[in-house]
Amino acid sequence: MTDIDVVVVGAGLAGLTAARELTAAGRTVRVLEARNRVAGRNAGGTLSNGVPVEMGGQWIGRTQTEVLKLVAELGLETFPTYDEGESVTRYQGTVTRYGDETFGLSDAAAVEVGRLQAELEAIAATVSLSSPWTAPDAAELDRRTLDEWLRANTDNEEVLAFWAAVVPALFSAESAEMSLLHFLFYLKSGGMLDVLVGVTGGAQELRVVGGTHQISERLASALGDEVVLLDAPVSAIAHDENGVRVTYSGGTIAAGHVIVAIPPTLAGRLRYQPALPATRDGLTQQIPMGSVIKVQIAYPTPFWRDAGLNGFAFDLDGAISVTVDNSPPDGSCGVIVAFFEGAHARTAASWSIGERRAAAVATLTELFGPRAADPIDYVELNWMEEEYTRGCYGGRLGAGVWTQYGAALSAPIGRIHWAGAETAEVWNGYMDGAVRSGHRAAAEVLARIDS
């Protein structure tokens, strides 16, 4: 005897998208969320002047069609990230302004980066998004780390410094912490490097007015409080051919199916009875989350615009890898969003908030001039310390993991189904990928119920 049709674990974009589709199909659903809020890796914040800022995932590219469709359906609006003027890059103490595709690198380094990018993207084009482990030379691509490949293909220190900033900006992890195959899969999943790092025409092109957390809040509101339960961490899932029993802080719910829509590393910490197959368990042990502290630094005005700068910067020298103009659409104040990522984040996590603030402000002063030395506000969120995320932006697969365990990433186990940005084929690791994974998981469940 089951209480309901489907339990969804996690009230982020993936879980709520799945729940929305299942309820629309007439199925009974409960969504169990461990936090006291919905939205998972999307989180809203507010500056001291009342301006809203996003402390989690925030940008949407125009090719991220599923999340854009959802934004429109929910009555939310987008606006473009400010991108007028030149960008800057700092390397070995020199700040270079640029308005072309060189990233402010020397001529020789820019050519070398372009060569490596072309080679990587040519290989990435051969990788199957549905089964990366079947790619030509998959075993060799998965055996090597991205760092090994880069160092085997260039000895230009400026070029290596560029990749050492770009990779953490994408993964919140270092190039030595992921397999080459994983990097190639990710490139193809997001439309290749120029899209992944770009603002206009890229993954950072649009923002949601008021913050992306509203997407999940509106999804949850439509589902209702009887469906979406907060402060309800799940601890165990029992499963057999007849159904599932999901144990959480408020008791146990019997259902026909369960969709686990939390990061794989957290999914691996639940207790399963019977235990999951060794391949699934081995997989979840080897998808660590990225290391990132997201910071927002506010000023009375977006003063960098007066100097013809767009706020975008790569810092190849310091603890901050990348910055972007994050000012409100009306320009009522200036905001720069910046990130401690990867190894820098793990180091900065041991500092006090005052030390992190000082480091971030010092970097912005080097990049944008003395007016950056006097912010009116500084807010941050250390995603590594979030109990029900344990890092951002997403999970990554190290050397050997795709070929040995990758097939278990999204494959259902009996009546247990998996969702989340890490399980997406297109826009893996992004909000759009999370929405797509929710569509897939709901379709899997409905197919089983209707068969």
C-alpha positions as a LaTeX table, in Angstrom:
\begin{tabular}{lrrr}
\hline
Residue & $x$ (\AA) & $y$ (\AA) & $z$ (\AA) \\
\hline
Met1 & 0.00 & 0.00 & 0.00 \\
Thr2 & 1.53 & 3.36 & $-1.04$ \\
Asp3 & 0.66 & 6.78 & 0.35 \\
Ile4 & 1.42 & 8.66 & $-2.86$ \\
Asp5 & 2.79 & 8.12 & $-6.34$ \\
Val6 & 6.18 & 9.85 & $-6.12$ \\
Val7 & 8.49 & 11.31 & $-3.49$ \\
Val8 & 10.99 & 13.92 & $-4.70$ \\
Val9 & 14.09 & 14.49 & $-2.58$ \\
Gly10 & 15.29 & 18.08 & $-2.98$ \\
Ala11 & 13.42 & 21.30 & $-3.80$ \\
Gly12 & 15.89 & 22.83 & $-6.21$ \\
Leu13 & 15.19 & 23.41 & $-9.88$ \\
Ala14 & 15.50 & 19.73 & $-10.79$ \\
Gly15 & 13.22 & 18.40 & $-8.09$ \\
Leu16 & 10.58 & 21.10 & $-8.44$ \\
Thr17 & 10.52 & 20.80 & $-12.23$ \\
Ala18 & 9.94 & 17.06 & $-11.89$ \\
Ala19 & 7.23 & 17.60 & $-9.28$ \\
Arg20 & 5.49 & 20.16 & $-11.47$ \\
Glu21 & 5.32 & 17.76 & $-14.41$ \\
Leu22 & 4.16 & 14.85 & $-12.30$ \\
Thr23 & 1.35 & 16.82 & $-10.66$ \\
Ala24 & 0.33 & 18.17 & $-14.06$ \\
Ala25 & $-0.02$ & 14.56 & $-15.16$ \\
Gly26 & $-2.36$ & 13.89 & $-12.24$ \\
Arg27 & 0.12 & 12.11 & $-9.98$ \\
Thr28 & 0.35 & 12.63 & $-6.24$ \\
Val29 & 3.72 & 14.00 & $-5.12$ \\
Arg30 & 5.60 & 15.04 & $-2.00$ \\
Val31 & 8.79 & 17.09 & $-2.21$ \\
Leu32 & 11.09 & 16.77 & 0.79 \\
Glu33 & 13.58 & 19.61 & 1.25 \\
Ala34 & 16.23 & 19.53 & 3.98 \\
Arg35 & 16.67 & 23.30 & 4.12 \\
Asn36 & 14.24 & 25.85 & 5.48 \\
Arg37 & 13.95 & 27.27 & 1.97 \\
Val38 & 13.59 & 26.04 & $-1.60$ \\
Ala39 & 15.94 & 26.78 & $-4.54$ \\
Gly40 & 18.99 & 24.69 & $-3.61$ \\
Arg41 & 22.05 & 26.23 & $-5.25$ \\
Asn42 & 20.11 & 29.40 & $-6.05$ \\
Ala43 & 19.98 & 31.75 & $-3.08$ \\
Gly44 & 18.84 & 35.31 & $-2.71$ \\
Gly45 & 20.67 & 37.96 & $-0.73$ \\
Thr46 & 20.27 & 41.68 & $-0.02$ \\
Leu47 & 22.78 & 44.48 & 0.28 \\
Ser48 & 22.51 & 46.93 & 3.17 \\
Asn49 & 20.88 & 49.44 & 0.78 \\
Gly50 & 18.11 & 46.96 & $-0.04$ \\
Val51 & 19.41 & 45.96 & $-3.49$ \\
Pro52 & 18.87 & 42.23 & $-4.13$ \\
Val53 & 21.87 & 40.12 & $-5.12$ \\
Glu54 & 22.20 & 36.47 & $-6.02$ \\
Met55 & 24.42 & 34.47 & $-3.70$ \\
Gly56 & 24.14 & 31.30 & $-5.80$ \\
Gly57 & 23.66 & 30.49 & $-9.46$ \\
Gln58 & 22.44 & 33.54 & $-11.34$ \\
Trp59 & 23.24 & 33.78 & $-15.07$ \\
Ile60 & 21.28 & 32.40 & $-18.01$ \\
Gly61 & 22.57 & 32.18 & $-21.56$ \\
Arg62 & 20.29 & 32.47 & $-24.57$ \\
Thr63 & 20.95 & 28.84 & $-25.58$ \\
Gln64 & 19.72 & 27.71 & $-22.16$ \\
Thr65 & 16.25 & 27.33 & $-23.58$ \\
Glu66 & 14.59 & 25.18 & $-20.94$ \\
Val67 & 15.23 & 27.49 & $-18.02$ \\
Leu68 & 14.36 & 30.53 & $-20.15$ \\
Lys69 & 11.05 & 28.87 & $-21.04$ \\
Leu70 & 10.39 & 28.27 & $-17.36$ \\
Val71 & 11.25 & 31.87 & $-16.45$ \\
Ala72 & 8.72 & 33.11 & $-19.01$ \\
Glu73 & 6.01 & 30.67 & $-17.91$ \\
Leu74 & 6.38 & 31.81 & $-14.30$ \\
Gly75 & 6.05 & 35.49 & $-15.20$ \\
Leu76 & 9.60 & 36.47 & $-14.34$ \\
Glu77 & 11.71 & 38.86 & $-16.39$ \\
Thr78 & 15.34 & 38.90 & $-17.46$ \\
Phe79 & 17.77 & 41.73 & $-18.13$ \\
Pro80 & 21.20 & 41.72 & $-19.78$ \\
Thr81 & 24.39 & 41.61 & $-17.79$ \\
Tyr82 & 26.24 & 44.91 & $-18.32$ \\
Asp83 & 28.82 & 44.32 & $-21.04$ \\
Glu84 & 29.66 & 47.68 & $-22.60$ \\
Gly85 & 33.29 & 48.72 & $-22.73$ \\
Glu86 & 36.57 & 46.94 & $-22.22$ \\
Ser87 & 37.58 & 44.07 & $-19.95$ \\
Val88 & 40.83 & 43.69 & $-18.01$ \\
Thr89 & 43.30 & 40.92 & $-17.24$ \\
Arg90 & 46.10 & 41.01 & $-14.67$ \\
Tyr91 & 49.21 & 38.92 & $-15.17$ \\
Gln92 & 52.47 & 39.30 & $-13.24$ \\
Gly93 & 51.33 & 42.61 & $-11.85$ \\
Thr94 & 50.41 & 44.20 & $-15.18$ \\
Val95 & 46.76 & 45.08 & $-15.85$ \\
Thr96 & 45.84 & 45.03 & $-19.54$ \\
Arg97 & 42.65 & 46.45 & $-21.02$ \\
Tyr98 & 41.20 & 44.74 & $-24.06$ \\
Gly99 & 38.13 & 44.85 & $-26.24$ \\
Asp100 & 38.88 & 41.92 & $-28.54$ \\
Glu101 & 39.15 & 38.14 & $-28.16$ \\
Thr102 & 42.71 & 38.10 & $-26.80$ \\
Phe103 & 41.70 & 38.11 & $-23.10$ \\
Gly104 & 44.41 & 40.74 & $-22.67$ \\
Leu105 & 47.16 & 38.18 & $-23.21$ \\
Ser106 & 50.39 & 38.80 & $-25.10$ \\
Asp107 & 50.22 & 38.08 & $-28.83$ \\
Ala108 & 52.14 & 34.82 & $-28.48$ \\
Ala109 & 50.03 & 33.64 & $-25.53$ \\
Ala110 & 46.75 & 34.56 & $-27.25$ \\
Val111 & 47.73 & 32.51 & $-30.30$ \\
Glu112 & 48.76 & 29.59 & $-28.10$ \\
Val113 & 45.52 & 29.69 & $-26.10$ \\
Gly114 & 43.58 & 29.69 & $-29.37$ \\
Arg115 & 45.54 & 26.67 & $-30.60$ \\
Leu116 & 44.89 & 24.69 & $-27.44$ \\
Gln117 & 41.23 & 25.70 & $-27.41$ \\
Ala118 & 40.81 & 24.51 & $-31.01$ \\
Glu119 & 42.47 & 21.18 & $-30.23$ \\
Leu120 & 40.38 & 20.62 & $-27.13$ \\
Glu121 & 37.14 & 21.51 & $-28.89$ \\
Ala122 & 37.94 & 19.24 & $-31.83$ \\
Ile123 & 38.28 & 16.32 & $-29.42$ \\
Ala124 & 35.22 & 17.44 & $-27.44$ \\
Ala125 & 33.15 & 17.27 & $-30.63$ \\
Thr126 & 33.75 & 13.50 & $-30.69$ \\
Val127 & 32.41 & 12.94 & $-27.17$ \\
Ser128 & 28.87 & 11.59 & $-26.81$ \\
Leu129 & 26.82 & 13.62 & $-24.34$ \\
Ser130 & 24.65 & 10.61 & $-23.52$ \\
Ser131 & 27.56 & 8.22 & $-23.01$ \\
Pro132 & 30.95 & 9.97 & $-22.75$ \\
Trp133 & 32.61 & 6.67 & $-21.89$ \\
Thr134 & 32.03 & 5.51 & $-25.50$ \\
Ala135 & 34.07 & 8.36 & $-27.03$ \\
Pro136 & 36.99 & 7.44 & $-29.29$ \\
Asp137 & 40.02 & 6.96 & $-27.03$ \\
Ala138 & 37.76 & 7.37 & $-23.99$ \\
Ala139 & 40.02 & 5.29 & $-21.77$ \\
Glu140 & 43.06 & 7.43 & $-22.61$ \\
Leu141 & 41.12 & 10.69 & $-22.31$ \\
Asp142 & 39.78 & 9.62 & $-18.93$ \\
Arg143 & 43.13 & 8.36 & $-17.64$ \\
Arg144 & 44.74 & 11.79 & $-17.94$ \\
Thr145 & 43.85 & 14.89 & $-16.00$ \\
Leu146 & 43.24 & 18.13 & $-17.83$ \\
Asp147 & 46.35 & 19.53 & $-16.16$ \\
Glu148 & 48.50 & 16.72 & $-17.57$ \\
Trp149 & 47.21 & 17.40 & $-21.08$ \\
Leu150 & 47.78 & 21.15 & $-20.83$ \\
Arg151 & 51.35 & 20.77 & $-19.57$ \\
Ala152 & 52.12 & 18.17 & $-22.23$ \\
Asn153 & 50.90 & 20.53 & $-24.97$ \\
Thr154 & 52.42 & 23.88 & $-23.94$ \\
Asp155 & 55.24 & 25.22 & $-21.81$ \\
Asn156 & 54.14 & 28.85 & $-22.07$ \\
Glu157 & 53.72 & 30.02 & $-18.47$ \\
Glu158 & 51.31 & 32.81 & $-19.40$ \\
Val159 & 49.10 & 30.32 & $-21.21$ \\
Leu160 & 49.15 & 27.93 & $-18.27$ \\
Ala161 & 48.28 & 30.82 & $-15.95$ \\
Phe162 & 45.31 & 31.68 & $-18.16$ \\
Trp163 & 43.95 & 28.13 & $-17.99$ \\
Ala164 & 44.66 & 28.08 & $-14.25$ \\
Ala165 & 42.18 & 30.97 & $-13.91$ \\
Val166 & 39.60 & 29.82 & $-16.48$ \\
Val167 & 39.18 & 26.27 & $-15.21$ \\
Pro168 & 38.34 & 27.24 & $-11.60$ \\
Ala169 & 36.02 & 29.93 & $-12.98$ \\
Leu170 & 34.02 & 27.15 & $-14.65$ \\
Phe171 & 34.33 & 24.32 & $-12.12$ \\
Ser172 & 35.46 & 25.83 & $-8.80$ \\
Ala173 & 38.16 & 23.19 & $-9.05$ \\
Glu174 & 41.66 & 22.88 & $-10.46$ \\
Ser175 & 42.63 & 21.29 & $-13.78$ \\
Ala176 & 44.47 & 18.56 & $-11.86$ \\
Glu177 & 41.21 & 17.59 & $-10.14$ \\
Met178 & 39.27 & 16.40 & $-13.19$ \\
Ser179 & 39.80 & 14.04 & $-16.05$ \\
Leu180 & 40.39 & 15.35 & $-19.52$ \\
Leu181 & 37.28 & 13.44 & $-20.63$ \\
His182 & 35.16 & 15.25 & $-18.06$ \\
Phe183 & 36.42 & 18.63 & $-19.24$ \\
Leu184 & 35.73 & 17.73 & $-22.87$ \\
Phe185 & 32.21 & 16.50 & $-22.05$ \\
Tyr186 & 31.53 & 19.73 & $-20.17$ \\
Leu187 & 32.79 & 21.85 & $-23.05$ \\
Lys188 & 30.45 & 20.16 & $-25.50$ \\
Ser189 & 27.53 & 20.14 & $-23.06$ \\
Gly190 & 27.67 & 23.93 & $-22.76$ \\
Gly191 & 28.41 & 24.83 & $-26.38$ \\
Met192 & 32.23 & 25.11 & $-26.16$ \\
Leu193 & 34.55 & 27.54 & $-24.39$ \\
Asp194 & 33.57 & 30.88 & $-25.90$ \\
Val195 & 29.98 & 30.32 & $-24.82$ \\
Leu196 & 30.94 & 29.08 & $-21.36$ \\
Val197 & 33.12 & 32.09 & $-20.54$ \\
Gly198 & 31.25 & 34.73 & $-22.54$ \\
Val199 & 28.86 & 37.42 & $-21.38$ \\
Thr200 & 26.99 & 38.73 & $-24.45$ \\
Gly201 & 26.32 & 35.63 & $-26.52$ \\
Gly202 & 27.56 & 33.46 & $-23.67$ \\
Ala203 & 26.45 & 31.73 & $-20.49$ \\
Gln204 & 26.55 & 34.97 & $-18.45$ \\
Glu205 & 24.34 & 37.03 & $-20.76$ \\
Leu206 & 21.10 & 37.37 & $-18.78$ \\
Arg207 & 20.00 & 37.78 & $-15.19$ \\
Val208 & 16.57 & 37.40 & $-13.60$ \\
Val209 & 15.07 & 40.58 & $-12.17$ \\
Gly210 & 15.01 & 40.06 & $-8.40$ \\
Gly211 & 17.09 & 36.88 & $-8.51$ \\
Thr212 & 16.95 & 33.33 & $-9.84$ \\
His213 & 15.79 & 31.90 & $-6.51$ \\
Gln214 & 12.34 & 33.18 & $-7.47$ \\
Ile215 & 12.08 & 30.46 & $-10.13$ \\
Ser216 & 12.02 & 27.77 & $-7.46$ \\
Glu217 & 9.91 & 29.87 & $-5.11$ \\
Arg218 & 7.19 & 30.27 & $-7.73$ \\
Leu219 & 7.32 & 26.59 & $-8.65$ \\
Ala220 & 6.95 & 25.66 & $-4.97$ \\
Ser221 & 4.17 & 28.18 & $-4.41$ \\
Ala222 & 2.17 & 26.68 & $-7.26$ \\
Leu223 & 2.65 & 23.19 & $-5.84$ \\
Gly224 & 1.56 & 24.30 & $-2.36$ \\
Asp225 & 2.68 & 23.68 & 1.21 \\
Glu226 & 1.04 & 20.26 & 1.31 \\
Val227 & 3.30 & 19.10 & $-1.50$ \\
Val228 & 6.58 & 20.88 & $-0.66$ \\
Leu229 & 7.78 & 20.16 & 2.87 \\
Leu230 & 10.67 & 22.22 & 4.27 \\
Asp231 & 13.02 & 21.31 & 7.13 \\
Ala232 & 12.52 & 17.71 & 6.06 \\
Pro233 & 15.95 & 16.11 & 5.54 \\
Val234 & 15.80 & 12.59 & 4.16 \\
Ser235 & 17.95 & 9.95 & 5.85 \\
Ala236 & 17.01 & 6.63 & 4.25 \\
Ile237 & 15.30 & 5.03 & 1.26 \\
Ala238 & 14.05 & 1.45 & 1.35 \\
His239 & 13.09 & 0.03 & $-2.02$ \\
Asp240 & 11.81 & $-3.16$ & $-3.62$ \\
Glu241 & 9.76 & $-4.22$ & $-6.64$ \\
Asn242 & 6.57 & $-2.93$ & $-5.01$ \\
Gly243 & 7.63 & 0.61 & $-4.13$ \\
Val244 & 9.79 & 2.78 & $-1.87$ \\
Arg245 & 9.70 & 3.96 & 1.73 \\
Val246 & 11.41 & 7.30 & 2.28 \\
Thr247 & 12.39 & 8.16 & 5.86 \\
Tyr248 & 12.79 & 11.82 & 6.75 \\
Ser249 & 12.75 & 14.00 & 9.85 \\
Gly250 & 8.95 & 13.97 & 9.95 \\
Gly251 & 8.41 & 10.24 & 9.53 \\
Thr252 & 8.18 & 7.85 & 6.59 \\
Ile253 & 6.34 & 8.13 & 3.29 \\
Ala254 & 5.49 & 5.11 & 1.14 \\
Ala255 & 5.40 & 5.76 & $-2.59$ \\
Gly256 & 5.57 & 4.07 & $-5.93$ \\
His257 & 8.78 & 5.85 & $-6.96$ \\
Val258 & 11.35 & 8.29 & $-5.64$ \\
Ile259 & 13.33 & 10.93 & $-7.54$ \\
Val260 & 16.55 & 11.86 & $-5.77$ \\
Ala261 & 17.31 & 15.40 & $-6.96$ \\
Ile262 & 20.31 & 16.36 & $-4.83$ \\
Pro263 & 24.02 & 16.43 & $-5.70$ \\
Pro264 & 25.42 & 12.92 & $-6.20$ \\
Thr265 & 27.85 & 13.24 & $-3.30$ \\
Leu266 & 24.92 & 13.99 & $-0.97$ \\
Ala267 & 22.78 & 11.26 & $-2.53$ \\
Gly268 & 25.55 & 8.84 & $-1.62$ \\
Arg269 & 25.22 & 9.77 & 2.06 \\
Leu270 & 21.64 & 8.53 & 2.31 \\
Arg271 & 21.08 & 4.99 & 3.60 \\
Tyr272 & 19.58 & 2.59 & 1.07 \\
Gln273 & 17.97 & $-0.73$ & 1.85 \\
Pro274 & 18.98 & $-2.86$ & 0.11 \\
Ala275 & 22.33 & $-1.20$ & $-0.56$ \\
Leu276 & 22.80 & 0.26 & $-4.04$ \\
Pro277 & 24.92 & $-1.51$ & $-6.63$ \\
Ala278 & 28.66 & $-1.05$ & $-6.19$ \\
Thr279 & 28.96 & 1.00 & $-9.38$ \\
Arg280 & 26.47 & 3.59 & $-8.13$ \\
Asp281 & 28.08 & 3.69 & $-4.70$ \\
Gly282 & 31.54 & 4.00 & $-6.23$ \\
Leu283 & 30.32 & 6.83 & $-8.43$ \\
Thr284 & 28.94 & 8.93 & $-5.58$ \\
Gln285 & 32.22 & 8.58 & $-3.68$ \\
Gln286 & 34.04 & 10.19 & $-6.59$ \\
Ile287 & 32.01 & 13.27 & $-7.55$ \\
Pro288 & 33.20 & 15.95 & $-5.11$ \\
Met289 & 31.58 & 19.36 & $-5.23$ \\
Gly290 & 33.54 & 22.43 & $-6.23$ \\
Ser291 & 35.08 & 24.85 & $-3.73$ \\
Val292 & 33.79 & 28.42 & $-3.97$ \\
Ile293 & 33.09 & 31.50 & $-1.88$ \\
Lys294 & 30.93 & 33.96 & $-3.78$ \\
Val295 & 31.30 & 37.63 & $-2.84$ \\
Gln296 & 29.42 & 40.79 & $-3.76$ \\
Ile297 & 31.20 & 44.13 & $-3.34$ \\
Ala298 & 29.02 & 47.24 & $-3.59$ \\
Tyr299 & 29.87 & 50.88 & $-4.38$ \\
Pro300 & 27.81 & 54.09 & $-4.55$ \\
Thr301 & 27.96 & 53.94 & $-8.38$ \\
Pro302 & 29.31 & 51.58 & $-11.05$ \\
Phe303 & 32.34 & 53.85 & $-11.39$ \\
Trp304 & 34.27 & 51.50 & $-13.69$ \\
Arg305 & 31.77 & 52.27 & $-16.43$ \\
Asp306 & 32.93 & 55.91 & $-16.37$ \\
Ala307 & 36.41 & 54.62 & $-17.27$ \\
Gly308 & 35.05 & 52.61 & $-20.21$ \\
Leu309 & 35.22 & 49.27 & $-18.41$ \\
Asn310 & 32.52 & 46.61 & $-18.27$ \\
Gly311 & 33.53 & 45.10 & $-14.92$ \\
Phe312 & 34.68 & 41.79 & $-16.40$ \\
Ala313 & 38.18 & 40.76 & $-15.32$ \\
Phe314 & 40.45 & 37.75 & $-15.18$ \\
Asp315 & 43.08 & 37.87 & $-12.46$ \\
Leu316 & 45.91 & 35.44 & $-13.19$ \\
Asp317 & 47.85 & 36.54 & $-10.11$ \\
Gly318 & 45.66 & 36.56 & $-7.03$ \\
Ala319 & 43.02 & 34.73 & $-5.05$ \\
Ile320 & 40.11 & 36.13 & $-7.09$ \\
Ser321 & 39.87 & 34.43 & $-10.49$ \\
Val322 & 37.10 & 36.39 & $-12.21$ \\
Thr323 & 34.85 & 39.42 & $-11.68$ \\
Val324 & 31.66 & 40.57 & $-13.42$ \\
Asp325 & 29.50 & 43.70 & $-13.20$ \\
Asn326 & 26.55 & 42.66 & $-11.04$ \\
Ser327 & 24.91 & 46.07 & $-10.61$ \\
Pro328 & 21.09 & 46.33 & $-10.50$ \\
Pro329 & 19.40 & 47.08 & $-13.83$ \\
Asp330 & 18.72 & 50.70 & $-12.87$ \\
Gly331 & 22.36 & 51.35 & $-12.00$ \\
Ser332 & 21.32 & 52.75 & $-8.63$ \\
Cys333 & 24.56 & 51.44 & $-7.17$ \\
Gly334 & 27.59 & 49.59 & $-8.43$ \\
Val335 & 28.14 & 45.92 & $-7.64$ \\
Ile336 & 31.01 & 43.66 & $-8.62$ \\
Val337 & 30.58 & 39.93 & $-8.11$ \\
Ala338 & 33.78 & 38.00 & $-7.55$ \\
Phe339 & 34.76 & 34.49 & $-6.57$ \\
Phe340 & 37.33 & 32.65 & $-4.50$ \\
Glu341 & 37.43 & 29.36 & $-6.39$ \\
Gly342 & 39.15 & 25.98 & $-6.25$ \\
Ala343 & 42.43 & 25.97 & $-4.32$ \\
His344 & 42.08 & 29.70 & $-3.61$ \\
Ala345 & 38.68 & 29.08 & $-1.99$ \\
Arg346 & 40.03 & 26.31 & 0.21 \\
Thr347 & 42.81 & 28.63 & 1.39 \\
Ala348 & 40.50 & 31.61 & 1.87 \\
Ala349 & 38.05 & 29.50 & 3.89 \\
Ser350 & 40.57 & 29.52 & 6.74 \\
Trp351 & 40.68 & 33.33 & 6.79 \\
Ser352 & 38.32 & 35.58 & 8.69 \\
Ile353 & 35.59 & 37.38 & 6.77 \\
Gly354 & 37.57 & 40.57 & 7.28 \\
Glu355 & 40.63 & 39.02 & 5.67 \\
Arg356 & 38.61 & 37.79 & 2.70 \\
Arg357 & 37.04 & 41.24 & 2.33 \\
Ala358 & 40.44 & 42.89 & 2.39 \\
Ala359 & 41.81 & 40.45 & $-0.21$ \\
Ala360 & 38.84 & 40.94 & $-2.52$ \\
Val361 & 38.92 & 44.74 & $-2.24$ \\
Ala362 & 42.67 & 44.80 & $-2.83$ \\
Thr363 & 42.22 & 42.76 & $-6.01$ \\
Leu364 & 39.45 & 45.04 & $-7.27$ \\
Thr365 & 41.61 & 48.08 & $-6.55$ \\
Glu366 & 44.40 & 46.61 & $-8.67$ \\
Leu367 & 41.96 & 45.79 & $-11.47$ \\
Phe368 & 39.70 & 48.87 & $-11.49$ \\
Gly369 & 41.64 & 51.63 & $-9.75$ \\
Pro370 & 41.65 & 53.43 & $-6.39$ \\
Arg371 & 37.89 & 54.06 & $-6.29$ \\
Ala372 & 37.47 & 50.32 & $-5.69$ \\
Ala373 & 39.24 & 50.64 & $-2.34$ \\
Asp374 & 36.18 & 52.10 & $-0.59$ \\
Pro375 & 33.13 & 49.83 & $-0.96$ \\
Ile376 & 29.87 & 50.52 & 0.83 \\
Asp377 & 29.10 & 46.85 & 1.42 \\
Tyr378 & 30.57 & 43.35 & 1.22 \\
Val379 & 28.53 & 40.15 & 1.43 \\
Glu380 & 29.63 & 36.58 & 0.85 \\
Leu381 & 28.46 & 32.98 & 0.91 \\
Asn382 & 30.82 & 30.09 & 1.48 \\
Trp383 & 29.16 & 27.23 & $-0.38$ \\
Met384 & 31.60 & 24.69 & 1.02 \\
Glu385 & 30.03 & 25.16 & 4.44 \\
Glu386 & 26.43 & 24.75 & 3.27 \\
Glu387 & 25.36 & 21.49 & 4.92 \\
Tyr388 & 22.95 & 20.48 & 2.16 \\
Thr389 & 25.20 & 21.39 & $-0.77$ \\
Arg390 & 28.81 & 21.10 & 0.45 \\
Gly391 & 30.12 & 23.15 & $-2.43$ \\
Cys392 & 29.33 & 24.61 & $-5.82$ \\
Tyr393 & 28.99 & 25.01 & $-8.72$ \\
Gly394 & 28.62 & 21.27 & $-9.21$ \\
Gly395 & 30.24 & 17.87 & $-8.97$ \\
Arg396 & 33.15 & 16.83 & $-11.17$ \\
Leu397 & 34.55 & 13.50 & $-12.27$ \\
Gly398 & 38.23 & 12.80 & $-11.71$ \\
Ala399 & 40.54 & 10.58 & $-13.71$ \\
Gly400 & 39.03 & 7.20 & $-14.55$ \\
Val401 & 35.57 & 7.89 & $-13.16$ \\
Trp402 & 33.61 & 8.41 & $-16.39$ \\
Thr403 & 34.81 & 5.16 & $-17.98$ \\
Gln404 & 34.48 & 3.07 & $-14.82$ \\
Tyr405 & 31.31 & 4.49 & $-13.26$ \\
Gly406 & 29.73 & 7.05 & $-15.61$ \\
Ala407 & 26.95 & 4.77 & $-16.83$ \\
Ala408 & 25.50 & 4.80 & $-13.29$ \\
Leu409 & 25.13 & 8.60 & $-13.15$ \\
Ser410 & 21.50 & 8.85 & $-14.25$ \\
Ala411 & 20.43 & 5.21 & $-14.71$ \\
Pro412 & 17.40 & 4.33 & $-12.53$ \\
Ile413 & 17.82 & 1.62 & $-9.92$ \\
Gly414 & 14.48 & $-0.11$ & $-9.68$ \\
Arg415 & 12.07 & 2.55 & $-8.49$ \\
Ile416 & 14.81 & 5.05 & $-7.61$ \\
His417 & 15.42 & 7.78 & $-10.21$ \\
Trp418 & 18.10 & 10.48 & $-10.28$ \\
Ala419 & 17.92 & 14.16 & $-11.20$ \\
Gly420 & 20.08 & 17.23 & $-10.74$ \\
Ala421 & 22.40 & 19.37 & $-12.83$ \\
Glu422 & 25.18 & 16.77 & $-12.66$ \\
Thr423 & 22.98 & 14.23 & $-14.46$ \\
Ala424 & 22.16 & 16.48 & $-17.44$ \\
Glu425 & 23.51 & 15.86 & $-20.92$ \\
Val426 & 23.00 & 19.44 & $-22.17$ \\
Trp427 & 24.17 & 22.32 & $-19.98$ \\
Asn428 & 25.50 & 19.94 & $-17.39$ \\
Gly429 & 26.12 & 21.75 & $-14.11$ \\
Tyr430 & 23.90 & 24.73 & $-14.94$ \\
Met431 & 20.35 & 25.75 & $-14.07$ \\
Asp432 & 19.23 & 24.76 & $-17.55$ \\
Gly433 & 20.73 & 21.32 & $-17.05$ \\
Ala434 & 18.90 & 20.97 & $-13.74$ \\
Val435 & 15.57 & 21.78 & $-15.41$ \\
Arg436 & 16.30 & 19.32 & $-18.21$ \\
Ser437 & 17.12 & 16.61 & $-15.68$ \\
Gly438 & 13.80 & 17.22 & $-13.96$ \\
His439 & 11.99 & 16.76 & $-17.27$ \\
Arg440 & 13.88 & 13.50 & $-17.88$ \\
Ala441 & 13.27 & 12.06 & $-14.43$ \\
Ala442 & 9.55 & 12.88 & $-14.53$ \\
Ala443 & 9.26 & 11.26 & $-17.96$ \\
Glu444 & 11.00 & 8.13 & $-16.67$ \\
Val445 & 8.59 & 7.83 & $-13.75$ \\
Leu446 & 5.50 & 8.49 & $-15.86$ \\
Ala447 & 6.62 & 5.87 & $-18.38$ \\
Arg448 & 6.97 & 3.31 & $-15.58$ \\
Ile449 & 3.62 & 4.21 & $-14.01$ \\
Asp450 & 1.80 & 4.07 & $-17.33$ \\
Ser451 & 3.39 & 0.84 & $-18.54$ \\
\hline
\end{tabular}
